mmCIF file of C-alpha atoms and ligand atoms in Angstrom:
data_model
loop_
_atom_site.group_PDB
_atom_site.id
_atom_site.type_symbol
_atom_site.label_atom_id
_atom_site.label_comp_id
_atom_site.label_asym_id
_atom_site.label_seq_id
_atom_site.Cartn_x
_atom_site.Cartn_y
_atom_site.Cartn_z
ATOM 1 C CA MET A 929 -0.337 -0.464 -0.061
ATOM 2 C CA ILE A 930 1.519 3.845 -1.602
ATOM 3 C CA LEU A 931 1.457 5.504 1.803
ATOM 4 C CA THR A 932 2.923 9.009 0.924
ATOM 5 C CA ARG A 933 1.488 11.644 -0.714
ATOM 6 C CA THR A 934 3.786 10.764 -4.443
ATOM 7 C CA SER A 935 4.475 7.484 -5.989
ATOM 8 C CA LEU A 936 6.601 6.846 -9.236
ATOM 9 C CA GLN A 937 5.142 5.348 -12.761
ATOM 10 C CA CYS A 938 6.420 4.416 -15.656
ATOM 11 C CA ARG A 939 5.352 5.978 -18.168
ATOM 12 C CA GLU A 940 5.047 4.048 -20.305
ATOM 13 C CA CYS A 941 3.669 1.114 -19.056
ATOM 14 C CA LYS A 942 2.132 3.224 -16.276
ATOM 15 C CA LYS A 943 3.241 0.276 -13.254
ATOM 16 C CA GLU A 944 3.766 2.646 -9.649
ATOM 17 C CA TYR A 945 5.863 2.029 -7.298
ATOM 18 C CA GLU A 946 6.717 3.435 -3.684
ATOM 19 C CA THR A 947 8.332 6.209 -3.847
ATOM 20 C CA GLY A 948 11.877 5.843 -3.572
ATOM 21 C CA PHE A 949 15.855 5.601 -4.200
ATOM 22 C CA ARG A 950 14.455 3.483 -8.161
ATOM 23 C CA TYR A 951 13.736 6.103 -11.221
ATOM 24 C CA VAL A 952 13.750 3.183 -13.820
ATOM 25 C CA CYS A 953 10.436 0.545 -14.581
ATOM 26 C CA ASP A 954 11.207 -3.060 -13.820
ATOM 27 C CA ASP A 955 9.145 -4.486 -16.642
ATOM 28 C CA CYS A 956 9.875 -1.213 -19.127
ATOM 29 C CA PHE A 957 12.877 0.025 -18.552
ATOM 30 C CA GLY A 958 10.474 3.023 -19.380
ATOM 31 C CA PRO A 959 11.547 5.828 -17.465
ATOM 32 C CA LEU A 960 9.654 6.760 -13.545
ATOM 33 C CA ASP A 961 7.324 9.805 -13.321
ATOM 34 C CA VAL A 962 6.084 10.879 -9.336
ATOM 35 C CA LYS A 963 2.719 11.257 -9.797
ATOM 36 C CA TYR A 964 0.863 13.221 -6.636
ATOM 37 C CA ASP A 965 -1.867 12.670 -4.286
ATOM 38 C CA PHE A 966 -2.910 16.717 -4.817
ATOM 39 C CA PRO A 967 -4.094 18.589 -1.782
ATOM 40 C CA ALA A 968 -7.053 21.211 -3.347
ATOM 41 C CA LEU A 969 -5.030 23.791 -3.910
ATOM 42 C CA THR A 970 -5.900 27.623 -5.076
ATOM 43 C CA LYS A 971 -4.525 31.016 -6.584
ATOM 44 C CA GLU A 972 -4.765 31.972 -2.699
ATOM 45 C CA THR A 973 -2.472 29.207 -1.143
ATOM 46 C CA PHE A 974 0.288 30.677 -3.083
ATOM 47 C CA SER A 975 0.391 34.242 -3.133
ATOM 48 C CA ASN A 976 1.805 35.080 0.584
ATOM 49 C CA ARG A 977 4.828 32.129 0.075
ATOM 50 C CA GLU A 978 8.159 32.625 -0.168
ATOM 51 C CA HIS A 979 10.311 34.449 -3.017
ATOM 52 C CA THR A 980 12.066 30.813 -4.061
ATOM 53 C CA TYR A 981 10.186 28.253 -5.632
ATOM 54 C CA TRP A 982 9.450 26.110 -2.012
ATOM 55 C CA ARG A 983 6.364 28.128 -2.217
ATOM 56 C CA TYR A 984 4.385 25.554 -4.487
ATOM 57 C CA PHE A 985 5.355 22.740 -1.997
ATOM 58 C CA GLU A 986 2.789 21.002 -2.235
ATOM 59 C CA LEU A 987 3.689 20.345 -6.242
ATOM 60 C CA LEU A 988 7.143 18.669 -5.619
ATOM 61 C CA PRO A 989 7.809 15.534 -4.743
ATOM 62 C CA ILE A 990 9.153 16.441 -0.978
ATOM 63 C CA GLU A 991 7.109 14.523 1.877
ATOM 64 C CA SER A 992 7.962 16.857 5.097
ATOM 65 C CA LYS A 993 9.776 20.461 4.856
ATOM 66 C CA SER A 994 12.636 19.949 7.269
ATOM 67 C CA ASN A 995 13.943 17.689 4.148
ATOM 68 C CA ILE A 996 13.979 21.156 2.360
ATOM 69 C CA VAL A 997 17.223 21.368 0.579
ATOM 70 C CA GLY A 998 17.014 25.631 -0.312
ATOM 71 C CA ILE A 999 20.180 28.314 -1.301
ATOM 72 C CA GLY A 1000 16.847 30.638 -2.097
ATOM 73 C CA ALA A 1001 16.168 28.758 -5.589
ATOM 74 C CA GLY A 1002 13.218 31.024 -8.140
ATOM 75 C CA MET A 1003 11.077 33.253 -8.604
ATOM 76 C CA THR A 1004 13.450 35.004 -10.744
ATOM 77 C CA PRO A 1005 11.963 37.745 -13.108
ATOM 78 C CA LEU A 1006 10.003 37.668 -15.703
ATOM 79 C CA VAL A 1007 10.916 41.098 -17.983
ATOM 80 C CA LYS A 1008 8.617 41.979 -20.184
ATOM 81 C CA ALA A 1009 11.001 42.980 -22.999
ATOM 82 C CA ASP A 1010 9.806 45.578 -25.138
ATOM 83 C CA ASN A 1011 12.814 47.187 -26.875
ATOM 84 C CA LEU A 1012 13.395 43.007 -27.676
ATOM 85 C CA GLY A 1013 9.662 42.589 -28.787
ATOM 86 C CA LYS A 1014 9.468 45.332 -30.632
ATOM 87 C CA LYS A 1015 12.131 44.812 -32.848
ATOM 88 C CA LEU A 1016 11.311 41.427 -33.711
ATOM 89 C CA GLY A 1017 8.144 42.652 -33.977
ATOM 90 C CA LEU A 1018 6.568 41.350 -30.868
ATOM 91 C CA ASN A 1019 3.988 43.408 -28.843
ATOM 92 C CA SER A 1020 3.745 40.123 -26.078
ATOM 93 C CA LEU A 1021 7.457 38.464 -25.404
ATOM 94 C CA TYR A 1022 8.072 37.922 -22.128
ATOM 95 C CA ILE A 1023 12.010 36.860 -20.993
ATOM 96 C CA LYS A 1024 12.060 33.729 -17.682
ATOM 97 C CA ASN A 1025 15.695 35.094 -16.787
ATOM 98 C CA ASP A 1026 17.022 32.602 -14.829
ATOM 99 C CA SER A 1027 20.461 33.409 -15.043
ATOM 100 C CA VAL A 1028 19.657 34.833 -11.871
ATOM 101 C CA ASN A 1029 19.143 32.370 -9.345
ATOM 102 C CA PRO A 1030 21.494 31.278 -6.442
ATOM 103 C CA THR A 1031 24.328 29.671 -8.268
ATOM 104 C CA PHE A 1032 23.433 31.193 -12.662
ATOM 105 C CA SER A 1033 21.679 28.454 -13.487
ATOM 106 C CA PHE A 1034 18.039 27.009 -13.905
ATOM 107 C CA LYS A 1035 19.996 23.931 -12.673
ATOM 108 C CA ASP A 1036 19.265 25.206 -9.376
ATOM 109 C CA ARG A 1037 16.054 24.234 -9.408
ATOM 110 C CA PRO A 1038 16.032 20.551 -10.769
ATOM 111 C CA ALA A 1039 19.218 20.474 -8.461
ATOM 112 C CA GLY A 1040 17.348 21.127 -5.930
ATOM 113 C CA VAL A 1041 15.153 18.706 -5.375
ATOM 114 C CA ALA A 1042 17.246 16.107 -6.180
ATOM 115 C CA VAL A 1043 19.553 17.252 -3.620
ATOM 116 C CA SER A 1044 15.966 17.545 -1.285
ATOM 117 C CA LYS A 1045 14.839 14.622 -2.248
ATOM 118 C CA ALA A 1046 18.260 12.282 -0.776
ATOM 119 C CA LYS A 1047 18.404 14.229 2.045
ATOM 120 C CA GLU A 1048 14.658 12.391 2.354
ATOM 121 C CA LEU A 1049 15.518 9.604 1.206
ATOM 122 C CA GLY A 1050 18.807 9.119 3.622
ATOM 123 C CA LEU A 1051 21.833 8.392 0.693
ATOM 124 C CA SER A 1052 25.505 10.120 1.974
ATOM 125 C CA ALA A 1053 26.403 11.474 -1.165
ATOM 126 C CA VAL A 1054 25.199 13.603 -3.731
ATOM 127 C CA GLY A 1055 26.243 13.594 -7.850
ATOM 128 C CA CYS A 1056 25.611 14.666 -11.154
ATOM 129 C CA ALA A 1057 27.041 14.422 -14.716
ATOM 130 C CA SER A 1058 26.953 18.069 -16.254
ATOM 131 C CA THR A 1059 27.561 19.736 -19.010
ATOM 132 C CA GLY A 1060 29.046 22.299 -16.709
ATOM 133 C CA ASN A 1061 25.639 24.325 -15.080
ATOM 134 C CA LEU A 1062 24.745 21.502 -12.729
ATOM 135 C CA ALA A 1063 28.414 20.655 -11.393
ATOM 136 C CA SER A 1064 27.816 24.102 -9.667
ATOM 137 C CA ALA A 1065 23.847 23.676 -9.017
ATOM 138 C CA THR A 1066 24.479 20.026 -7.215
ATOM 139 C CA ALA A 1067 27.989 21.254 -5.562
ATOM 140 C CA ALA A 1068 26.002 24.030 -3.841
ATOM 141 C CA HIS A 1069 22.613 22.336 -2.462
ATOM 142 C CA ALA A 1070 25.371 19.527 -1.302
ATOM 143 C CA ALA A 1071 27.664 21.869 0.787
ATOM 144 C CA ARG A 1072 24.828 22.879 2.295
ATOM 145 C CA ALA A 1073 22.694 19.974 3.896
ATOM 146 C CA GLY A 1074 26.590 18.148 4.586
ATOM 147 C CA LEU A 1075 27.062 16.027 1.983
ATOM 148 C CA PRO A 1076 29.927 14.816 -0.347
ATOM 149 C CA CYS A 1077 29.421 15.489 -4.224
ATOM 150 C CA HIS A 1078 31.113 14.365 -7.113
ATOM 151 C CA VAL A 1079 30.809 15.865 -10.227
ATOM 152 C CA PHE A 1080 31.552 14.481 -14.042
ATOM 153 C CA ALA A 1081 32.123 15.966 -16.438
ATOM 154 C CA PRO A 1082 33.558 16.358 -20.036
ATOM 155 C CA SER A 1083 37.034 18.320 -19.196
ATOM 156 C CA ASP A 1084 36.748 20.735 -22.017
ATOM 157 C CA ILE A 1085 34.509 22.795 -20.487
ATOM 158 C CA GLU A 1086 34.635 26.573 -19.779
ATOM 159 C CA MET A 1087 37.014 27.414 -16.710
ATOM 160 C CA ALA A 1088 33.992 29.390 -14.916
ATOM 161 C CA LYS A 1089 32.219 26.747 -14.637
ATOM 162 C CA ILE A 1090 34.896 24.149 -12.845
ATOM 163 C CA ALA A 1091 35.843 27.043 -9.803
ATOM 164 C CA GLN A 1092 32.179 27.386 -8.966
ATOM 165 C CA ALA A 1093 31.880 24.130 -8.317
ATOM 166 C CA LEU A 1094 35.006 23.284 -7.458
ATOM 167 C CA SER A 1095 34.954 26.573 -4.517
ATOM 168 C CA TYR A 1096 31.713 24.918 -3.033
ATOM 169 C CA GLY A 1097 33.444 21.580 -2.387
ATOM 170 C CA ALA A 1098 32.985 19.383 -5.009
ATOM 171 C CA ASN A 1099 34.895 16.338 -5.857
ATOM 172 C CA TYR A 1100 35.086 16.968 -9.535
ATOM 173 C CA ILE A 1101 36.380 14.493 -11.620
ATOM 174 C CA ALA A 1102 37.009 15.535 -15.247
ATOM 175 C CA VAL A 1103 36.593 12.861 -18.131
ATOM 176 C CA ASP A 1104 38.897 13.057 -21.013
ATOM 177 C CA GLY A 1105 35.416 12.568 -23.162
ATOM 178 C CA THR A 1106 32.048 13.896 -24.174
ATOM 179 C CA TYR A 1107 28.766 14.824 -21.560
ATOM 180 C CA ASP A 1108 27.929 11.288 -22.887
ATOM 181 C CA ASP A 1109 31.256 9.416 -21.745
ATOM 182 C CA ALA A 1110 31.156 11.377 -18.037
ATOM 183 C CA ASN A 1111 27.043 11.118 -18.137
ATOM 184 C CA ARG A 1112 27.947 7.217 -18.478
ATOM 185 C CA ILE A 1113 30.268 6.589 -15.687
ATOM 186 C CA ALA A 1114 28.332 8.449 -13.042
ATOM 187 C CA ALA A 1115 25.468 5.838 -14.028
ATOM 188 C CA GLN A 1116 27.915 3.212 -13.706
ATOM 189 C CA ILE A 1117 30.201 4.387 -9.949
ATOM 190 C CA GLY A 1118 26.021 5.722 -8.405
ATOM 191 C CA ASP A 1119 24.500 2.689 -8.232
ATOM 192 C CA SER A 1120 27.201 1.000 -7.704
ATOM 193 C CA ARG A 1121 28.216 3.316 -4.859
ATOM 194 C CA GLY A 1122 24.365 4.171 -4.232
ATOM 195 C CA ILE A 1123 25.758 7.817 -4.891
ATOM 196 C CA GLY A 1124 22.450 9.922 -5.764
ATOM 197 C CA VAL A 1125 23.646 11.041 -8.874
ATOM 198 C CA VAL A 1126 20.504 13.773 -9.043
ATOM 199 C CA ASN A 1127 20.294 13.355 -12.950
ATOM 200 C CA ILE A 1128 20.823 10.189 -13.601
ATOM 201 C CA ASN A 1129 18.899 8.076 -11.090
ATOM 202 C CA MET A 1130 17.204 10.641 -8.664
ATOM 203 C CA ARG A 1131 16.636 11.944 -12.073
ATOM 204 C CA SER A 1132 12.380 12.049 -11.501
ATOM 205 C CA HIS A 1133 12.395 13.626 -8.173
ATOM 206 C CA TYR A 1134 15.356 15.673 -10.858
ATOM 207 C CA VAL A 1135 12.621 16.956 -13.015
ATOM 208 C CA GLU A 1136 10.453 17.787 -10.623
ATOM 209 C CA GLY A 1137 12.812 20.830 -9.786
ATOM 210 C CA SER A 1138 12.336 22.045 -13.746
ATOM 211 C CA LYS A 1139 8.325 22.266 -13.194
ATOM 212 C CA THR A 1140 8.520 25.110 -11.382
ATOM 213 C CA PHE A 1141 9.218 26.879 -14.351
ATOM 214 C CA SER A 1142 5.969 26.810 -15.330
ATOM 215 C CA TYR A 1143 4.525 27.585 -12.391
ATOM 216 C CA GLU A 1144 6.563 30.714 -11.477
ATOM 217 C CA VAL A 1145 5.225 31.719 -15.988
ATOM 218 C CA ALA A 1146 1.196 31.349 -15.023
ATOM 219 C CA GLU A 1147 1.604 32.937 -11.778
ATOM 220 C CA GLN A 1148 3.704 35.829 -13.173
ATOM 221 C CA LEU A 1149 1.108 35.712 -16.166
ATOM 222 C CA GLY A 1150 -1.560 36.193 -13.617
ATOM 223 C CA TRP A 1151 -2.612 32.130 -13.690
ATOM 224 C CA HIS A 1152 -2.100 32.157 -18.318
ATOM 225 C CA VAL A 1153 -0.540 29.406 -20.025
ATOM 226 C CA PRO A 1154 2.205 31.347 -23.139
ATOM 227 C CA ASP A 1155 1.240 30.815 -26.401
ATOM 228 C CA HIS A 1156 4.430 30.591 -27.067
ATOM 229 C CA THR A 1157 7.569 28.345 -25.442
ATOM 230 C CA ILE A 1158 10.916 28.898 -26.185
ATOM 231 C CA VAL A 1159 13.454 26.180 -24.529
ATOM 232 C CA PRO A 1160 17.152 25.485 -24.576
ATOM 233 C CA VAL A 1161 17.565 21.535 -25.175
ATOM 234 C CA GLY A 1162 20.267 20.182 -24.172
ATOM 235 C CA SER A 1163 18.924 15.885 -22.570
ATOM 236 C CA GLY A 1164 15.995 17.461 -22.750
ATOM 237 C CA ALA A 1165 14.506 17.310 -19.682
ATOM 238 C CA MET A 1166 13.492 20.598 -18.903
ATOM 239 C CA LEU A 1167 10.955 20.997 -21.673
ATOM 240 C CA ASN A 1168 9.288 17.906 -20.682
ATOM 241 C CA ALA A 1169 8.899 19.185 -17.386
ATOM 242 C CA ILE A 1170 7.516 21.655 -17.816
ATOM 243 C CA CYS A 1171 4.586 21.164 -20.303
ATOM 244 C CA LYS A 1172 4.865 18.362 -17.647
ATOM 245 C CA GLY A 1173 3.733 21.547 -14.772
ATOM 246 C CA PHE A 1174 1.354 23.270 -16.652
ATOM 247 C CA GLU A 1175 -0.452 20.017 -17.557
ATOM 248 C CA GLU A 1176 -0.202 19.457 -13.568
ATOM 249 C CA LEU A 1177 -0.997 22.896 -12.873
ATOM 250 C CA GLN A 1178 -4.653 22.128 -14.820
ATOM 251 C CA THR A 1179 -5.104 19.494 -12.958
ATOM 252 C CA VAL A 1180 -5.519 21.337 -9.464
ATOM 253 C CA SER A 1181 -7.845 24.746 -12.080
ATOM 254 C CA LEU A 1182 -5.166 26.438 -11.282
ATOM 255 C CA LEU A 1183 -5.460 26.829 -15.885
ATOM 256 C CA ASP A 1184 -7.799 26.392 -18.106
ATOM 257 C CA ASP A 1185 -7.302 24.104 -20.595
ATOM 258 C CA VAL A 1186 -3.826 24.095 -22.006
ATOM 259 C CA SER A 1187 -3.678 21.967 -25.022
ATOM 260 C CA ASN A 1188 -3.797 24.574 -27.488
ATOM 261 C CA MET A 1189 0.439 26.453 -25.952
ATOM 262 C CA HIS A 1190 3.054 25.299 -28.880
ATOM 263 C CA MET A 1191 6.490 24.471 -27.831
ATOM 264 C CA ILE A 1192 9.444 25.602 -29.373
ATOM 265 C CA ALA A 1193 13.228 23.025 -28.944
ATOM 266 C CA ALA A 1194 16.269 25.197 -29.315
ATOM 267 C CA GLN A 1195 19.510 23.643 -30.827
ATOM 268 C CA PRO A 1196 22.835 24.365 -30.934
ATOM 269 C CA HIS A 1197 23.748 23.976 -35.335
ATOM 270 C CA GLY A 1198 26.647 21.108 -33.884
ATOM 271 C CA CYS A 1199 24.592 19.832 -31.631
ATOM 272 C CA ALA A 1200 21.247 19.428 -32.008
ATOM 273 C CA PRO A 1201 20.078 15.690 -32.332
ATOM 274 C CA ILE A 1202 16.205 16.271 -32.349
ATOM 275 C CA VAL A 1203 15.922 19.472 -33.606
ATOM 276 C CA ASP A 1204 17.101 16.658 -37.267
ATOM 277 C CA ALA A 1205 14.681 14.435 -35.704
ATOM 278 C CA PHE A 1206 11.666 16.982 -36.068
ATOM 279 C CA LYS A 1207 12.897 18.194 -39.317
ATOM 280 C CA LYS A 1208 12.832 14.552 -40.896
ATOM 281 C CA ASN A 1209 9.609 14.027 -39.223
ATOM 282 C CA SER A 1210 11.623 10.792 -37.603
ATOM 283 C CA LYS A 1211 10.734 9.925 -34.175
ATOM 284 C CA GLU A 1212 13.408 8.665 -33.573
ATOM 285 C CA VAL A 1213 16.707 10.673 -32.890
ATOM 286 C CA VAL A 1214 19.816 9.716 -33.187
ATOM 287 C CA PRO A 1215 23.076 10.711 -31.316
ATOM 288 C CA VAL A 1216 25.319 13.308 -32.411
ATOM 289 C CA GLU A 1217 28.349 11.346 -31.598
ATOM 290 C CA ASN A 1218 31.142 14.709 -31.224
ATOM 291 C CA PRO A 1219 29.140 17.402 -30.383
ATOM 292 C CA ASP A 1220 30.798 20.761 -31.184
ATOM 293 C CA THR A 1221 29.614 23.702 -29.791
ATOM 294 C CA VAL A 1222 29.953 27.032 -29.022
ATOM 295 C CA ALA A 1223 26.762 26.718 -26.497
ATOM 296 C CA LYS A 1224 28.942 23.785 -24.344
ATOM 297 C CA SER A 1225 25.947 23.570 -21.449
ATOM 298 C CA LEU A 1226 24.010 22.032 -24.250
ATOM 299 C CA ALA A 1227 26.161 19.200 -25.132
ATOM 300 C CA ILE A 1228 24.364 17.048 -24.860
ATOM 301 C CA GLY A 1229 25.125 14.185 -28.215
ATOM 302 C CA ASP A 1230 22.801 11.088 -27.141
ATOM 303 C CA PRO A 1231 19.503 13.090 -24.929
ATOM 304 C CA GLY A 1232 17.880 11.084 -22.267
ATOM 305 C CA ASP A 1233 14.448 12.623 -22.470
ATOM 306 C CA GLY A 1234 14.815 13.248 -26.669
ATOM 307 C CA ARG A 1235 12.237 10.599 -28.075
ATOM 308 C CA TYR A 1236 10.142 12.580 -24.849
ATOM 309 C CA VAL A 1237 10.173 16.218 -26.351
ATOM 310 C CA LEU A 1238 9.297 15.031 -30.400
ATOM 311 C CA LYS A 1239 6.414 13.566 -29.011
ATOM 312 C CA ARG A 1240 5.609 16.946 -26.815
ATOM 313 C CA LEU A 1241 6.662 18.087 -30.221
ATOM 314 C CA GLU A 1242 3.659 16.971 -31.979
ATOM 315 C CA GLN A 1243 0.943 17.145 -28.896
ATOM 316 C CA TYR A 1244 1.481 20.801 -28.458
ATOM 317 C CA ASP A 1245 2.283 21.680 -32.497
ATOM 318 C CA GLY A 1246 5.181 22.790 -32.018
ATOM 319 C CA SER A 1247 9.061 22.969 -33.981
ATOM 320 C CA ALA A 1248 12.407 22.894 -33.504
ATOM 321 C CA GLU A 1249 15.170 24.917 -34.857
ATOM 322 C CA GLU A 1250 18.711 25.476 -34.575
ATOM 323 C CA SER A 1251 21.561 28.228 -34.727
ATOM 324 C CA ASN A 1252 25.269 28.142 -35.421
ATOM 325 C CA ASN A 1253 27.737 29.015 -33.340
ATOM 326 C CA GLN A 1254 27.446 33.092 -34.417
ATOM 327 C CA GLU A 1255 23.932 33.408 -34.832
ATOM 328 C CA ILE A 1256 24.400 32.239 -30.815
ATOM 329 C CA LEU A 1257 26.975 34.709 -29.896
ATOM 330 C CA ASP A 1258 24.471 38.043 -32.045
ATOM 331 C CA ALA A 1259 21.688 36.894 -29.951
ATOM 332 C CA ILE A 1260 24.033 36.940 -26.927
ATOM 333 C CA LEU A 1261 25.111 40.874 -27.070
ATOM 334 C CA LEU A 1262 20.663 41.370 -28.562
ATOM 335 C CA LEU A 1263 19.692 40.116 -25.738
ATOM 336 C CA ALA A 1264 22.206 42.585 -23.700
ATOM 337 C CA GLN A 1265 21.898 45.213 -26.134
ATOM 338 C CA THR A 1266 17.562 45.731 -25.985
ATOM 339 C CA GLU A 1267 16.986 44.599 -22.716
ATOM 340 C CA GLY A 1268 20.072 44.602 -20.470
ATOM 341 C CA ILE A 1269 20.157 40.682 -19.005
ATOM 342 C CA PHE A 1270 23.638 38.595 -19.935
ATOM 343 C CA THR A 1271 22.905 35.494 -21.088
ATOM 344 C CA GLU A 1272 25.414 32.327 -21.334
ATOM 345 C CA PRO A 1273 25.360 30.135 -24.850
ATOM 346 C CA ALA A 1274 21.991 28.575 -24.114
ATOM 347 C CA GLY A 1275 20.341 31.479 -23.850
ATOM 348 C CA GLY A 1276 21.730 32.374 -26.922
ATOM 349 C CA VAL A 1277 20.546 29.698 -28.477
ATOM 350 C CA SER A 1278 17.075 30.540 -27.851
ATOM 351 C CA ILE A 1279 16.900 33.511 -28.278
ATOM 352 C CA SER A 1280 17.956 33.419 -31.816
ATOM 353 C CA VAL A 1281 15.913 30.483 -32.349
ATOM 354 C CA LEU A 1282 12.836 32.921 -31.151
ATOM 355 C CA GLN A 1283 14.443 35.373 -33.407
ATOM 356 C CA LYS A 1284 14.472 33.123 -36.961
ATOM 357 C CA THR A 1285 10.248 31.374 -35.383
ATOM 358 C CA VAL A 1286 9.209 34.683 -35.933
ATOM 359 C CA GLU A 1287 10.634 35.573 -39.395
ATOM 360 C CA GLN A 1288 8.997 31.562 -40.157
ATOM 361 C CA GLY A 1289 5.696 33.641 -39.777
ATOM 362 C CA LYS A 1290 4.695 31.286 -37.001
ATOM 363 C CA ILE A 1291 4.385 32.731 -34.022
ATOM 364 C CA ASP A 1292 1.580 36.384 -34.809
ATOM 365 C CA ALA A 1293 2.670 40.274 -33.613
ATOM 366 C CA ASN A 1294 -0.185 39.663 -30.458
ATOM 367 C CA ASP A 1295 0.351 35.749 -29.531
ATOM 368 C CA LYS A 1296 1.991 35.481 -26.007
ATOM 369 C CA VAL A 1297 5.767 34.933 -25.919
ATOM 370 C CA VAL A 1298 7.983 32.943 -23.080
ATOM 371 C CA CYS A 1299 11.680 32.917 -23.767
ATOM 372 C CA TYR A 1300 13.720 31.094 -21.289
ATOM 373 C CA VAL A 1301 17.285 32.193 -20.504
ATOM 374 C CA THR A 1302 18.459 29.394 -18.865
ATOM 375 C CA GLY A 1303 22.107 30.464 -17.609
ATOM 376 C CA ASN A 1304 24.144 33.629 -17.158
ATOM 377 C CA GLY A 1305 27.131 35.141 -19.561
ATOM 378 C CA LEU A 1306 29.556 35.448 -17.020
ATOM 379 C CA LYS A 1307 30.224 31.748 -16.893
ATOM 380 C CA ALA A 1308 31.178 31.867 -20.643
ATOM 381 C CA THR A 1309 33.579 34.812 -21.045
ATOM 382 C CA GLU A 1310 36.208 32.770 -23.366
ATOM 383 C CA SER A 1311 33.503 32.717 -25.394
ATOM 384 C CA ILE A 1312 31.998 35.219 -25.239
ATOM 385 C CA MET A 1313 34.586 38.153 -26.144
ATOM 386 C CA LYS A 1314 35.424 35.883 -29.411
ATOM 387 C CA VAL A 1315 32.708 38.406 -30.652
ATOM 388 C CA LEU A 1316 33.284 41.461 -28.281
ATOM 389 C CA LYS A 1317 36.756 44.130 -29.277
ATOM 390 C CA LYS A 1318 38.821 43.346 -26.174
ATOM 391 C CA PRO A 1319 39.112 47.036 -25.411
ATOM 392 C CA ALA A 1320 42.750 49.076 -25.945
ATOM 393 C CA VAL A 1321 44.142 49.364 -23.035
ATOM 394 C CA ILE A 1322 45.357 54.118 -23.473
ATOM 395 C CA LYS A 1323 47.407 55.717 -21.166
ATOM 396 C CA ALA A 1324 46.140 57.911 -18.113
ATOM 397 C CA ASP A 1325 46.335 60.779 -19.623
ATOM 398 C CA ILE A 1326 43.235 63.100 -19.411
ATOM 399 C CA GLY A 1327 43.910 64.608 -23.202
ATOM 400 C CA GLU A 1328 44.716 60.487 -24.120
ATOM 401 C CA ILE A 1329 41.240 58.877 -22.921
ATOM 402 C CA SER A 1330 39.744 62.016 -24.137
ATOM 403 C CA ALA A 1331 40.641 60.870 -27.949
ATOM 404 C CA ALA A 1332 38.288 57.526 -26.632
ATOM 405 C CA VAL A 1333 35.704 59.150 -24.990
ATOM 406 C CA ASP A 1334 34.662 61.498 -28.802
HETATM 407 C C1 PLP B 1343 22.015 26.704 -19.214
HETATM 408 C C2 PLP B 1343 21.555 25.549 -20.072
HETATM 409 N N1 PLP B 1343 20.225 25.631 -19.850
HETATM 410 C C3 PLP B 1343 20.110 24.414 -20.772
HETATM 411 C C4 PLP B 1343 20.444 23.420 -20.851
HETATM 412 C C5 PLP B 1343 19.733 21.814 -20.362
HETATM 413 O O1 PLP B 1343 18.389 21.404 -20.244
HETATM 414 P P1 PLP B 1343 17.693 20.040 -19.760
HETATM 415 O O2 PLP B 1343 19.109 19.422 -20.588
HETATM 416 O O3 PLP B 1343 17.508 19.366 -19.545
HETATM 417 O O4 PLP B 1343 17.311 19.734 -21.494
HETATM 418 C C6 PLP B 1343 21.083 23.131 -19.851
HETATM 419 C C7 PLP B 1343 21.877 21.323 -19.650
HETATM 420 O O5 PLP B 1343 22.973 21.555 -19.088
HETATM 421 C C8 PLP B 1343 22.194 24.554 -19.336
HETATM 422 O O6 PLP B 1343 23.076 24.458 -18.618
HETATM 423 ZN ZN1 ZN B 1344 7.250 0.415 -17.732
#
């Protein structure tokens, strides 16, 4: 008998399991999703709560509030981007600015929920396979929880991300290989040593954190769903979770019908296996063996949730598009110079794909559009400097410097 308010359910065969340290179905190896016994909720339930994503506690998979490991993440600004909107011909464009989370990416959402669940399950260590951002998000939450943290990441990611994760005290394992190599090793070590690897053996709970994006956006829009949602995609976990979040709000009657929303997946050229499959009208994602893109945080050649993203795009009449390195870097500058938001290349991918989708005529001028900016530009300055001119050093002389001000 299931006594907790959540259970786990196989996404494929629907078999149910008691909540615990498990993530795949014993019968069909399908991924397990968290299923809830939701209490009655109203808009007022949330109105005076703390400004973090833990305000949605009833919709998250932690049984006891005492197990929450929080560092103040979530409730990030939903910026009405009128300057950028004007340039693109959109009257109702919003940027969900998750670059201002405590570890400067959206990964504080899934990592925080997974580390909290690891604490609740009594695990003695956590970890992650990371393209860079999850490393710091997991390490910071682990530090707060007093748990050791093992990070498995490709060796060629941005230095700022490595410095950040090391500073939080992570045991940082720089793998000489791709993200998929790091992921495979993390899975084996996690399972054999009982380590809660947040995005692998804790994945059912991990993705629940990303769902809070939809709760916040809906609440910030006065409990409405956007017409179009543009999401940067690596493994596909976030896009899938955003859909689940909106659907759950409909289940608990906080949103009306969400079936008319559109989801748009954004990937970088050089690692766009989901976009490739979408454009070929295929249901299977063919892995990219050696990803090569400036958007290192999206360099996941074999996306775990790729097949499910394709299903979501079909379900929500969506689309998928890619951008090359130059387009990504140009989009970073466009966002910075119109809205004052400085993003890393993953955010450049979503802005650039937004631009292309408008040009393709798929978004109308008056549609309500939310574009996700998921990581901070300070994490990838070496890439961004490639499109900027390094300032010349000028002698501290008023005459010489006055000339530079003209
Ligand atoms: C900044 C940023 N945006 C987007 C993503 C993609 O998220 P997902 O792997 O859930 O598709 C990542 C993944 O690492 C990321 O770091
Ligand atoms: Zn199953």
